[in-house]
Short mmCIF file of C-alpha atoms in Angstrom, two decimals:
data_model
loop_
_atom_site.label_atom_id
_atom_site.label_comp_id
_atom_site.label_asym_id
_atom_site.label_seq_id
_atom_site.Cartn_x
_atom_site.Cartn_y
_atom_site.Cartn_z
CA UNK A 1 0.00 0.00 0.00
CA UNK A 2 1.35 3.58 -1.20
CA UNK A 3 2.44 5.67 1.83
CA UNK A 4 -0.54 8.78 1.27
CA UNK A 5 -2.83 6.01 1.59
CA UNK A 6 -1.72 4.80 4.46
CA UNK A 7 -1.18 7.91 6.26
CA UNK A 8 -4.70 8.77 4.77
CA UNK A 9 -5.99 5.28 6.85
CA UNK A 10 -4.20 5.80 9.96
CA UNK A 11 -5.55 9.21 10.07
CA UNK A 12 -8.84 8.08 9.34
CA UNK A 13 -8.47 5.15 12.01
CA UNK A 14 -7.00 7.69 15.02
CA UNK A 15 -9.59 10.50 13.97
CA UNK A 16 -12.66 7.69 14.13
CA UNK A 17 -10.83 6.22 17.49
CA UNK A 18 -10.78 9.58 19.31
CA UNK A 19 -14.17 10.59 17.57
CA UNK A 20 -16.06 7.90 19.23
CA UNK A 21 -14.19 8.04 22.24
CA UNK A 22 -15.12 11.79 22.81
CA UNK A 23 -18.71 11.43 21.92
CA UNK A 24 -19.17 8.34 24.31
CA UNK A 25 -17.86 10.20 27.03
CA UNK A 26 -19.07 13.32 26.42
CA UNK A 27 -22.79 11.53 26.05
CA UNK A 28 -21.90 10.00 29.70
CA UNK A 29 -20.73 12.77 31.24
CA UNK A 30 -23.66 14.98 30.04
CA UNK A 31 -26.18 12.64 30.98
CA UNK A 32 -24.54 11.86 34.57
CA UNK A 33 -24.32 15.49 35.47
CA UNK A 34 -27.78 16.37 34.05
CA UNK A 35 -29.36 13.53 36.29
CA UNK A 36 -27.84 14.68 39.18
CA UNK A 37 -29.18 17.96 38.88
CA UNK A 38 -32.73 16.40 38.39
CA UNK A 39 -31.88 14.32 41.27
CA UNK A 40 -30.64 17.73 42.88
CA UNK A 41 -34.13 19.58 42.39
CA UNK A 42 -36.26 16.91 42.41
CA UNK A 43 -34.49 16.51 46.70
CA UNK A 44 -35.94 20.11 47.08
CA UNK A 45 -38.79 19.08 46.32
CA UNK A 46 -38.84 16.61 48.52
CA UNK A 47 -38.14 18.60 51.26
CA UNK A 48 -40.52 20.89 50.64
CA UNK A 49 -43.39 17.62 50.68
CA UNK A 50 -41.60 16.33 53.78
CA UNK A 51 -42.34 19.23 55.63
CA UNK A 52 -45.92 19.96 54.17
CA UNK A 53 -46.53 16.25 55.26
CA UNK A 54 -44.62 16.51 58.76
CA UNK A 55 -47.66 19.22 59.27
CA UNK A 56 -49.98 16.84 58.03
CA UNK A 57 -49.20 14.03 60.24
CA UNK A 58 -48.85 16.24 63.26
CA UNK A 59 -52.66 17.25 62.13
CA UNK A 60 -54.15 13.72 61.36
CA UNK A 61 -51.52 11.27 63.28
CA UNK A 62 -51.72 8.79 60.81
CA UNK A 63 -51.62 8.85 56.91
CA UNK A 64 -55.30 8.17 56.40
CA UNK A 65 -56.38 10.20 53.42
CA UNK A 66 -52.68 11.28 52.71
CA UNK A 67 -53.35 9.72 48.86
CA UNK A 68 -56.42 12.37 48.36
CA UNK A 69 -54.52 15.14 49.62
CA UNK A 70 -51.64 14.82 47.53
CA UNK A 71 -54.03 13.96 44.30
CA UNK A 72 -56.29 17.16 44.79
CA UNK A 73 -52.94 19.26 46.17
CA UNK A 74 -53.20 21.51 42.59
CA UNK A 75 -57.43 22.20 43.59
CA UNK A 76 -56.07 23.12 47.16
CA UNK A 77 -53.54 25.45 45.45
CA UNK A 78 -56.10 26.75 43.32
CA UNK A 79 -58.22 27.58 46.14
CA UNK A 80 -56.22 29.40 47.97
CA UNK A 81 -54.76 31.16 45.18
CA UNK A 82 -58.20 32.24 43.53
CA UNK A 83 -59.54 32.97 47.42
CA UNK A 84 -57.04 35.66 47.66
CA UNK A 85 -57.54 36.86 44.51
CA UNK A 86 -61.31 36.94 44.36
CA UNK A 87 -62.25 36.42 48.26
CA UNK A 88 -63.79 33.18 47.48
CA UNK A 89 -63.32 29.49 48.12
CA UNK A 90 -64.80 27.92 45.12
CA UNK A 91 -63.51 27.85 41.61
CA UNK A 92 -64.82 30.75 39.50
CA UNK A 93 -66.44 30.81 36.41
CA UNK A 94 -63.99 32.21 34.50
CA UNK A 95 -60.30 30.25 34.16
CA UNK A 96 -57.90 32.70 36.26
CA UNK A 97 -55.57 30.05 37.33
CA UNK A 98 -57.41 27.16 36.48
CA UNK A 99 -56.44 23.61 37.87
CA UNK A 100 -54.91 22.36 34.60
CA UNK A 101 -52.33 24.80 34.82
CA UNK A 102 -50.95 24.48 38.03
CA UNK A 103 -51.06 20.82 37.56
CA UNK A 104 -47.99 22.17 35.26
CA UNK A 105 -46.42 23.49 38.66
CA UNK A 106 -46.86 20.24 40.70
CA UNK A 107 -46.25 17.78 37.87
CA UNK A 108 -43.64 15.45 39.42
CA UNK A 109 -44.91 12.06 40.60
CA UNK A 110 -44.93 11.92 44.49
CA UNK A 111 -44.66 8.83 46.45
CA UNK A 112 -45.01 8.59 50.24
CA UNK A 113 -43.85 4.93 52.40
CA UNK A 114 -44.53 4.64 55.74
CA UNK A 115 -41.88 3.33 58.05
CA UNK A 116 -42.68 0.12 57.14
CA UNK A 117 -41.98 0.83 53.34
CA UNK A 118 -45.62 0.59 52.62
CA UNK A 119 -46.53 2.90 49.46
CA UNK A 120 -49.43 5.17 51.79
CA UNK A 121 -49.42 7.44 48.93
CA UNK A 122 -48.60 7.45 45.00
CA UNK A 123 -50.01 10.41 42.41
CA UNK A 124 -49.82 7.84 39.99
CA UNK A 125 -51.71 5.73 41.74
CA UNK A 126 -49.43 2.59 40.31
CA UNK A 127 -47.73 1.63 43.55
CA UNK A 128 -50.40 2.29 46.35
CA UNK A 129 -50.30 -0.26 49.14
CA UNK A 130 -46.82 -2.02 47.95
CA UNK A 131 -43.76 -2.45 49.91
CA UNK A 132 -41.06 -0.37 48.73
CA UNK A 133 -37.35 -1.95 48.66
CA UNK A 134 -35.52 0.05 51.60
CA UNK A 135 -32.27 0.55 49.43
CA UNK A 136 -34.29 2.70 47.00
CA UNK A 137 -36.13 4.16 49.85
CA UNK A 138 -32.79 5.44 51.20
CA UNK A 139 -32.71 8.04 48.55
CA UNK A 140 -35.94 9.42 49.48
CA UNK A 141 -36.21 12.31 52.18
CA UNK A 142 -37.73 11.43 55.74
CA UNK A 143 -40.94 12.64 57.02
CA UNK A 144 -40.53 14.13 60.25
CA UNK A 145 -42.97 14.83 63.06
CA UNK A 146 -42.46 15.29 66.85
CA UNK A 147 -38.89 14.50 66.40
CA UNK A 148 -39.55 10.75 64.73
CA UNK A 149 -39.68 9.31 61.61
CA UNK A 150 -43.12 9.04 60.26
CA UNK A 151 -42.49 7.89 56.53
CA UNK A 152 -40.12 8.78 53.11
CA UNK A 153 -41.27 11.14 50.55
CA UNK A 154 -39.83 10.53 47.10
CA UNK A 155 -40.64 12.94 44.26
CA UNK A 156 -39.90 12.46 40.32
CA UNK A 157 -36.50 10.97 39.84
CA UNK A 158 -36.39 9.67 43.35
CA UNK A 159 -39.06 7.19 42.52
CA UNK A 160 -37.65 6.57 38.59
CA UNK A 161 -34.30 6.51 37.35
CA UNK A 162 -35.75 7.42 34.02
CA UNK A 163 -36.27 10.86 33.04
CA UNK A 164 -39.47 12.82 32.04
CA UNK A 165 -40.12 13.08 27.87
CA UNK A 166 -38.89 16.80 28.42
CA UNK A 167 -35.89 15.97 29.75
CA UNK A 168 -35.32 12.55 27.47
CA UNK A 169 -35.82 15.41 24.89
CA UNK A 170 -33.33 17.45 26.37
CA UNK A 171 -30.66 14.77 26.48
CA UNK A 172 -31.37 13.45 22.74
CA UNK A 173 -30.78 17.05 21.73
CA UNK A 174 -27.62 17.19 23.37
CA UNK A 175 -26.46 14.15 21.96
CA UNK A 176 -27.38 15.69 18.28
CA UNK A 177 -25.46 18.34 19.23
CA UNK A 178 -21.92 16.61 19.86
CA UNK A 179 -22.89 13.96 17.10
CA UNK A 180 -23.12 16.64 14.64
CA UNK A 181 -20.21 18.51 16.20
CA UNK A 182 -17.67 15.37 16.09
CA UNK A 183 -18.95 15.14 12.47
CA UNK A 184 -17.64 18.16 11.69
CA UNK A 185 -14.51 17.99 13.18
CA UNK A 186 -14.05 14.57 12.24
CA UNK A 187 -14.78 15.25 8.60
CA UNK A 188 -12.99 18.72 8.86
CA UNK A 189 -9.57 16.83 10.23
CA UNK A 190 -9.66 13.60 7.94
CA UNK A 191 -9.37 16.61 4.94
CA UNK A 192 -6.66 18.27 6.68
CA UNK A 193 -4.87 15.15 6.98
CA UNK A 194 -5.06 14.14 3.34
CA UNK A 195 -4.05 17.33 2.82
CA UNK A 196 -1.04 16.78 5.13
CA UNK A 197 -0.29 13.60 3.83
CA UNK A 198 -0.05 14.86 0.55
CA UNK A 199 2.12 17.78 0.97
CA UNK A 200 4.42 14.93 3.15
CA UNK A 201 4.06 11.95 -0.10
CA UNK A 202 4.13 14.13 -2.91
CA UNK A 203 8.13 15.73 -2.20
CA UNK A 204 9.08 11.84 -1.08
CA UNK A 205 7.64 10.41 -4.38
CA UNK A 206 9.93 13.10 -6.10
CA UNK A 207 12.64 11.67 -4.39
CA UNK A 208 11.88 8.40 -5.18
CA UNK A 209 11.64 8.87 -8.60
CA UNK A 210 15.14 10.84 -8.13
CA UNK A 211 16.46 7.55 -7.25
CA UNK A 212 15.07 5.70 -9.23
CA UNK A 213 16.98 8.02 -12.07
CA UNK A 214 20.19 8.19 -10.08
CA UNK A 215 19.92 4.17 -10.01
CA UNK A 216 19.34 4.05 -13.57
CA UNK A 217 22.49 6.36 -13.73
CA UNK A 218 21.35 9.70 -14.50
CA UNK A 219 22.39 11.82 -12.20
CA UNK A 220 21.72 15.27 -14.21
CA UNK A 221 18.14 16.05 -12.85
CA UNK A 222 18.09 17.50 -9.33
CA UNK A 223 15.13 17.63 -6.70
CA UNK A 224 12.86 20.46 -6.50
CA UNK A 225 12.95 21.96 -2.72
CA UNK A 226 9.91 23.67 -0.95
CA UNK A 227 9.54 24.58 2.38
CA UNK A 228 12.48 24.58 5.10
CA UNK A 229 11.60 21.98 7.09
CA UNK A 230 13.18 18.08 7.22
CA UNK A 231 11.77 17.33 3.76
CA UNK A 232 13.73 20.07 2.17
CA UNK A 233 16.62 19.33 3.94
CA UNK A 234 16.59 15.78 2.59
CA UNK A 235 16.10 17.05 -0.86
CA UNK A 236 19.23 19.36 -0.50
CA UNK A 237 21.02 16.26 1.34
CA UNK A 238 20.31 14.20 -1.86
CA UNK A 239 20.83 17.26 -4.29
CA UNK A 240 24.13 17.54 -3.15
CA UNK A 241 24.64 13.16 -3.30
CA UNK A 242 23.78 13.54 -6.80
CA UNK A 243 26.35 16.44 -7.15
CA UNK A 244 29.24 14.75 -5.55
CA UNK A 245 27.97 10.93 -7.23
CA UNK A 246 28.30 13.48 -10.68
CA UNK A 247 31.50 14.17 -9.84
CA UNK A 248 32.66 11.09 -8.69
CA UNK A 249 31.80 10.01 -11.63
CA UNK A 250 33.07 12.48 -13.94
CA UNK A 251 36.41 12.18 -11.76
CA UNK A 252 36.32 8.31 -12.15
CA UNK A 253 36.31 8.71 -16.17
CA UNK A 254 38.85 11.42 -15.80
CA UNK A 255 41.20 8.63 -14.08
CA UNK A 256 40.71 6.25 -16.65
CA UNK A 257 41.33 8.39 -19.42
CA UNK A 258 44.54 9.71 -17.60
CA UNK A 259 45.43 6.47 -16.21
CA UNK A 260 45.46 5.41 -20.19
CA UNK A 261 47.27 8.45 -21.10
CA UNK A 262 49.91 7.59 -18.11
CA UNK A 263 50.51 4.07 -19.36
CA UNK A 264 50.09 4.38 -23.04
CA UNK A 265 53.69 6.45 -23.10
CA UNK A 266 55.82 3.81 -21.23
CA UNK A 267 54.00 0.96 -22.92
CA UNK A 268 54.29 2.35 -26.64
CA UNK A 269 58.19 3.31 -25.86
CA UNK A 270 58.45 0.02 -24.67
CA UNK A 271 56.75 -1.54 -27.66
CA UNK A 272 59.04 0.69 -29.99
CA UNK A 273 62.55 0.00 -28.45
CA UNK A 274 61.27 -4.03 -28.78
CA UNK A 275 60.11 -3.60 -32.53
CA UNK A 276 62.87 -1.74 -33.41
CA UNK A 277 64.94 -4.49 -31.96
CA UNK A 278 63.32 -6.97 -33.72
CA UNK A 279 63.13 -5.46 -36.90
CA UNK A 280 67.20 -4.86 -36.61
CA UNK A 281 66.50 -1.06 -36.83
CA UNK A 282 67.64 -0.80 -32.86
CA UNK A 283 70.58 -2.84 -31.72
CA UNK A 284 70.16 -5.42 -29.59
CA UNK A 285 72.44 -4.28 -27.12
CA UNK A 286 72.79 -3.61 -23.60
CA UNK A 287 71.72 0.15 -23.77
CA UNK A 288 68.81 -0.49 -25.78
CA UNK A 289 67.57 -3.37 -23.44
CA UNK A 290 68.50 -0.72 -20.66
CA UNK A 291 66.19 1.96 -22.40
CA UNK A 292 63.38 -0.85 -22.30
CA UNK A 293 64.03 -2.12 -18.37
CA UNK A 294 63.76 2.02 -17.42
CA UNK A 295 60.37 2.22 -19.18
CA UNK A 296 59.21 -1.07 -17.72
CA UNK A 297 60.18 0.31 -14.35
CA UNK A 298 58.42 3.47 -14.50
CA UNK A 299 55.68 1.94 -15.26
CA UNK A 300 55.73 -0.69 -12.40
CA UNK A 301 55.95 2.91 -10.16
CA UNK A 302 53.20 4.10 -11.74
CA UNK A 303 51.24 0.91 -11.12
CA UNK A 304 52.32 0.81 -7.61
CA UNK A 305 51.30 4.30 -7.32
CA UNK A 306 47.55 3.82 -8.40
CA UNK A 307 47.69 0.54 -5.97
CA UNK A 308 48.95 2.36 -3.16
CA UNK A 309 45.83 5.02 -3.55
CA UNK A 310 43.59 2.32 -3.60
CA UNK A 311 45.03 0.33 -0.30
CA UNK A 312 45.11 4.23 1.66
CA UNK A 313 41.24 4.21 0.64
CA UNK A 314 40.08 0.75 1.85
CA UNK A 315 41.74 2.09 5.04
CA UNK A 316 44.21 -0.76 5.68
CA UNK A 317 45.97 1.65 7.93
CA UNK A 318 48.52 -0.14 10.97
CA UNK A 319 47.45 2.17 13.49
CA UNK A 320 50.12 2.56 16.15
CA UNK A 321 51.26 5.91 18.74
CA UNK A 322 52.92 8.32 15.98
CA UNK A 323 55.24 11.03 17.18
CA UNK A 324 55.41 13.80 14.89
CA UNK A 325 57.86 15.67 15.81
CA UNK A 326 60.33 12.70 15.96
CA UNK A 327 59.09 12.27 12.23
CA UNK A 328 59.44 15.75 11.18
CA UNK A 329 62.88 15.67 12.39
CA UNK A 330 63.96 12.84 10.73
CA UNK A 331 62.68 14.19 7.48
CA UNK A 332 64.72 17.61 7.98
CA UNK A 333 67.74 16.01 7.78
CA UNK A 334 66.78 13.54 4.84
CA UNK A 335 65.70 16.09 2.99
CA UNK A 336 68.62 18.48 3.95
CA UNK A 337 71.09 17.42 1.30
CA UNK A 338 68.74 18.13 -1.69
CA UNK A 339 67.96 21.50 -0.15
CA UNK A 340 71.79 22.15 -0.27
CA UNK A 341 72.34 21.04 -3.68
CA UNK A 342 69.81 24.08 -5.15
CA UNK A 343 71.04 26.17 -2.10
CA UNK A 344 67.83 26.20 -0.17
CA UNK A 345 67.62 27.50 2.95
CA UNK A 346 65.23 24.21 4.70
CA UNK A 347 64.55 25.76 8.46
CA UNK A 348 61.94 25.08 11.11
CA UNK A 349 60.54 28.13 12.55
CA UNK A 350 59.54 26.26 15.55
CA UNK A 351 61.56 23.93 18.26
CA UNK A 352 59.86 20.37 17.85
CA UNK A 353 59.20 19.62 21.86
CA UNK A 354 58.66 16.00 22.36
CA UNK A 355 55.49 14.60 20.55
CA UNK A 356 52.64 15.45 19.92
CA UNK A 357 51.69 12.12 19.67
CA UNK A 358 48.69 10.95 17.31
CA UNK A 359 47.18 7.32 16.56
CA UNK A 360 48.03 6.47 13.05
CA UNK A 361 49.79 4.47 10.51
CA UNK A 362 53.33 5.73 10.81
CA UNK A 363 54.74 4.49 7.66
CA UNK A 364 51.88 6.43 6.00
CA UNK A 365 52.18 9.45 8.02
CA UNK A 366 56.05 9.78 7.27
CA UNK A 367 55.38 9.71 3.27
CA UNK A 368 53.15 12.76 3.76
CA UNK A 369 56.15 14.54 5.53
CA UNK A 370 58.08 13.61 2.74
CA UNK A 371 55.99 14.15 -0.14
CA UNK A 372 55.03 18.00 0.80
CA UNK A 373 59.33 18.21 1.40
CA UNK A 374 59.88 16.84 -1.62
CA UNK A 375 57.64 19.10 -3.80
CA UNK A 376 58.24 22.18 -1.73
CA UNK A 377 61.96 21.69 -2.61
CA UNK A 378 61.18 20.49 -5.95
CA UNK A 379 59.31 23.59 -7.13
CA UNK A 380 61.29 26.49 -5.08
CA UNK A 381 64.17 28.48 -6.80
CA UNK A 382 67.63 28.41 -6.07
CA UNK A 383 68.45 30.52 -3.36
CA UNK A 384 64.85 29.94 -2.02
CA UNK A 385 63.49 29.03 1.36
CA UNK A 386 61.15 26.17 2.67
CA UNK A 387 59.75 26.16 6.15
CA UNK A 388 58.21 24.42 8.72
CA UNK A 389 56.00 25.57 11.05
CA UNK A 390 53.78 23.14 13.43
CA UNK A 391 51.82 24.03 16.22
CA UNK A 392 48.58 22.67 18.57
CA UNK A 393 44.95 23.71 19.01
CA UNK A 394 42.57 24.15 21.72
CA UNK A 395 40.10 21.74 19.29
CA UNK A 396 42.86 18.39 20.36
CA UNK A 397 44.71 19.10 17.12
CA UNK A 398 48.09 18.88 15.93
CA UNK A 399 48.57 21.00 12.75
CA UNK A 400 52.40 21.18 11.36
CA UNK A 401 52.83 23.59 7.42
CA UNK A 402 55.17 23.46 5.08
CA UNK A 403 55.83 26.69 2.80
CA UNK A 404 57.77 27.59 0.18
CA UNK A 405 59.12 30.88 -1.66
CA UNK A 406 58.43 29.22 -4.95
CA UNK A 407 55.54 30.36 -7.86
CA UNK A 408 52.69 29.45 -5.92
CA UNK A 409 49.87 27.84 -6.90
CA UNK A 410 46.54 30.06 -8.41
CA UNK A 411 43.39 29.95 -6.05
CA UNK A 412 41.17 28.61 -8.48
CA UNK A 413 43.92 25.51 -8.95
CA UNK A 414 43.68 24.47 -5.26
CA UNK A 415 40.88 22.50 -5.03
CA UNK A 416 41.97 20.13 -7.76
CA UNK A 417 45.50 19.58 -7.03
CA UNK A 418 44.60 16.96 -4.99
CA UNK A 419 42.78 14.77 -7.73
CA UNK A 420 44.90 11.96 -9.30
CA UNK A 421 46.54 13.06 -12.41
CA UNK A 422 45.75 17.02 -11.96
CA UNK A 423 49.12 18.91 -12.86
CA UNK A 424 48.90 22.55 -12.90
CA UNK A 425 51.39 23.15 -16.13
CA UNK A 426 49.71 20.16 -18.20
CA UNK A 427 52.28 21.43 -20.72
CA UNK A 428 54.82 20.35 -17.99
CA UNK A 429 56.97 16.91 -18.44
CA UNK A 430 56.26 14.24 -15.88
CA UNK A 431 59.59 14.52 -15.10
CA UNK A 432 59.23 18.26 -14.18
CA UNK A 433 55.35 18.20 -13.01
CA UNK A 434 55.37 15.04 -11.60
CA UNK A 435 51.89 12.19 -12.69
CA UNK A 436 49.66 14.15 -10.27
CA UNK A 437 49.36 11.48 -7.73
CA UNK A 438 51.77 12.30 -5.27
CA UNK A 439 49.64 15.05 -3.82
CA UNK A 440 46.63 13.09 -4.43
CA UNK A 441 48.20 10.17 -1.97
CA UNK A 442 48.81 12.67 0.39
CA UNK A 443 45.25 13.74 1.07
CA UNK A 444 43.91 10.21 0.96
CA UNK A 445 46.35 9.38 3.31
CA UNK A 446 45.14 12.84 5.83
CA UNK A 447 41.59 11.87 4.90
CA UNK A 448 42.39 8.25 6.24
CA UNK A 449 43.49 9.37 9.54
CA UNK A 450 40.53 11.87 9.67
CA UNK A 451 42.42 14.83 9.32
CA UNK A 452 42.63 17.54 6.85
CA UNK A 453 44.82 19.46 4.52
CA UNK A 454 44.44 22.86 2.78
CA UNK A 455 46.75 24.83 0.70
CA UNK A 456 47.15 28.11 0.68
CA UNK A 457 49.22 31.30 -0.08
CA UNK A 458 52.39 31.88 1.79
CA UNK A 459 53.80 34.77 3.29
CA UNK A 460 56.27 35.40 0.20
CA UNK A 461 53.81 34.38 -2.14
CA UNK A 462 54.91 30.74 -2.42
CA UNK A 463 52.58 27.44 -1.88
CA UNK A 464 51.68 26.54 1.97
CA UNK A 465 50.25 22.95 2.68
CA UNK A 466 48.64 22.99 6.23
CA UNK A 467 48.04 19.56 7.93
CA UNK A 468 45.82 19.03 10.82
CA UNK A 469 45.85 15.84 12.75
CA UNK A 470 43.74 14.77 15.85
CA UNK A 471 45.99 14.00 19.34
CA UNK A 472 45.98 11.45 21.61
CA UNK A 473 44.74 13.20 25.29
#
């Protein structure tokens, strides 16, 4: 099942869930609190009856003819009402408060029990001379006279847990209410979560489809990106996957064709000097087959060298306690002779103190050292200067730089000299420029041991090759 439909059921399942849920309690709680305030009023009443009928058994001292006087309570009431209205006892002729409507008034069922539980008294007449149960009696209110009991009075929901038509009314329009409300809502967020589903589906399909491309190998189209929230930053995540996969590739191809390039010269020297030797146009002499064992060993280096790039990257590092200033040292004074032979000056600003110490493949570590020497001498002037500086951070890093006073290298050149087979001058012999891999060697090796490297401009304009290395605490 697609993902929007899924989110569109899981919203639809939570939003139904807590739907229900509300509306069921809701309904209860309603219904609970609007019984007890029947319950409430209808106990008022009661108490009102309990003391009208207190009065009436202090009168009659028993309950004889306690069933008429509650049934004709609403003609009493008219009496007495129309007496001090009009001065008379008896009903008028005209309806000024007639007996049908203050039987509106006095409406609610009463029931009285005597102590006994005996039903003395019922205005519906339905439970006269029956014997109440005395748990349901215990809600009722106690008639009182002389100080004693005398009977329970129980009006309207006292009697019946069930609720008048008016109020049943009530209730059933209350429950309309939140039935049409949760509806609403219900209805109101199912659309908002489609609507959030789809904004969530529709930039994830894109990026499916993306891969789908970038696993089909094109890698050209990137992903739209909306918004600034996670989504986006996934599409700029994969946007810039695609960019670096584009020029991986690209910089894969470029190795091959250079790699080609690199080995087509020694092999088609090597094929000539053979030819020639076999055609009898070459001697087959001892310089000749020297000629051919110099080619065939440059290109063994060259081998060797795209070998040794791929062993740094698989990391097959022997990590061991590296001190670099024992290894800096020991390169100053290799490297010393062929400083002397173009008469340049090879100093270290800095006195080495013992370590810094960092976990890493020493062997490795060493040809860095010696490869930024080598080309720092290799590319300075006679009469020039190469220096090392080193130093440590407050980040846990050792960082040691070695500059030179020679031409520099442009600022728009620096972030490819570390690709294989880059060379600035490509006009430049191998044997001047070098194949382009020795700097690219170094950096796999820094990017090994999670360092890095930068290049930059030195103080007398020359190249400066920075290398920062984590410490062991």
């Amino acid at each position: 099942m697609r993902l929007s439909r899924r989110l569109t059921l899981f919203f639809f399942i939570v939003i139904a869930f807590t739907s229900l849920t509300t509306l069921a309690l809701v309904r209860q709680s309603t219904e609970s609190m609007f019984r007890s305030f029947v319950f409430s009023g209808d106990s008022e009443k009661a108490r009102v009856y309990a003391s009208l009928l207190g009065e009436y058994w202090q009168e009659k001292e028993s309950w004889e003819g306690v069933q008429t006087f509650l049934v004709e309570m609403p003609d009493l009431f008219s009496r007495i009402i129309n007496s001090r209205i009009h001065g008379k006892t008896e009903l008028p002729s005209f309806p000024a408060y007639p007996v049908s409507q203050l039987r509106v008034l006095t409406a609610d069922r009463v029931v009285l029990a005597d102590t006994e539980g005996m039903i003395v008294a019922d205005t519906a007449g339905s439970l006269l001379h029956s014997v109440h149960p005395s748990l349901h009696l215990a809600e009722g209110i106690p008639v009182v006279s002389n100080s004693e009991r005398r009977g329970t009075i129980l009006v309207g929901s006292m009697i019946d847990s069930s609720l008048t038509g008016i109020a049943e009314r009530y209730l059933a329009s209350i429950t309309g209410s939140l039935l049409l409300a949760t509806l609403i809502s219900s209805v109101s967020a199912l659309v908002l979560g489609i609507l959030f589903a789809s904004s969530v589906t529709k930039p994830l399909a894109a990026l499916v489809k993306a891969a789908g491309r970038v696993a089909s190998g094109d890698l050209s189209t990137p992903v739209a990106v909306q918004g600034n929230d996670e989504l986006s930053v996934l599409s700029v995540s994969f946007n810039r996957m695609t960019d670096e996969l584009r020029r991986l590739d690209k910089a894969k191809k470029q190795v091959v064709v250079d790699s080609a390039h690199e080995l087509r010269t020694p092999v088609t020297l090597v094929r000539g000097l053979v030819e020639g030797m076999l055609d009898g146009i070459l001697p087959y002499d001892r310089a000749t087959l020297g000629s051919v064992h110099e080619e065939t060993i440059r290109l063994s280096r060259l081998i060797d060298t795209l070998r040794e790039l791929e062993t740094i990257e698989a990391e097959a590092l022997v990590l061991v306690d590296v001190d670099l200033g024992e290894t800096i040292r020991k390169a100053l004074v290799l490297f010393d002779p062929a400083a002397r032979e173009k008469d340049i000056s090879l100093a270290l600003t800095d006195v080495l103190p013992k370590g810094p110490v960092v976990r890493g493949d020493s062997l490795r570590l060493a040809e860095v050292v010696y490869n930024l020497l080598s080309n720092a001498i290799k590319y300075t002037p006679p009469h020039g200067s190469v220096m090392v500086h080193f130093g440590t951070e407050n980040s846990g890093t050792f960082f040691f730089s070695v500059s030179d006073t020679g031409p520099g290298i442009p600022e728009e050149e620096r972030k490819r000299i570390f690709e294989r087979f880059y060379r600035i001058d490509k006009s430049r012999a191998t044997d001047l420029g070098g194949r382009g891999l020795g700097l690219a060697i170094v950096s796999e090796i820094v990017k090994a041991h999670r360092g890095d490297i930068i290049v930059t401009s030195s103080i007398s304009g020359g190249a400066c090759f920075t290398v920062r290395l984590w410490t062991i605490p």
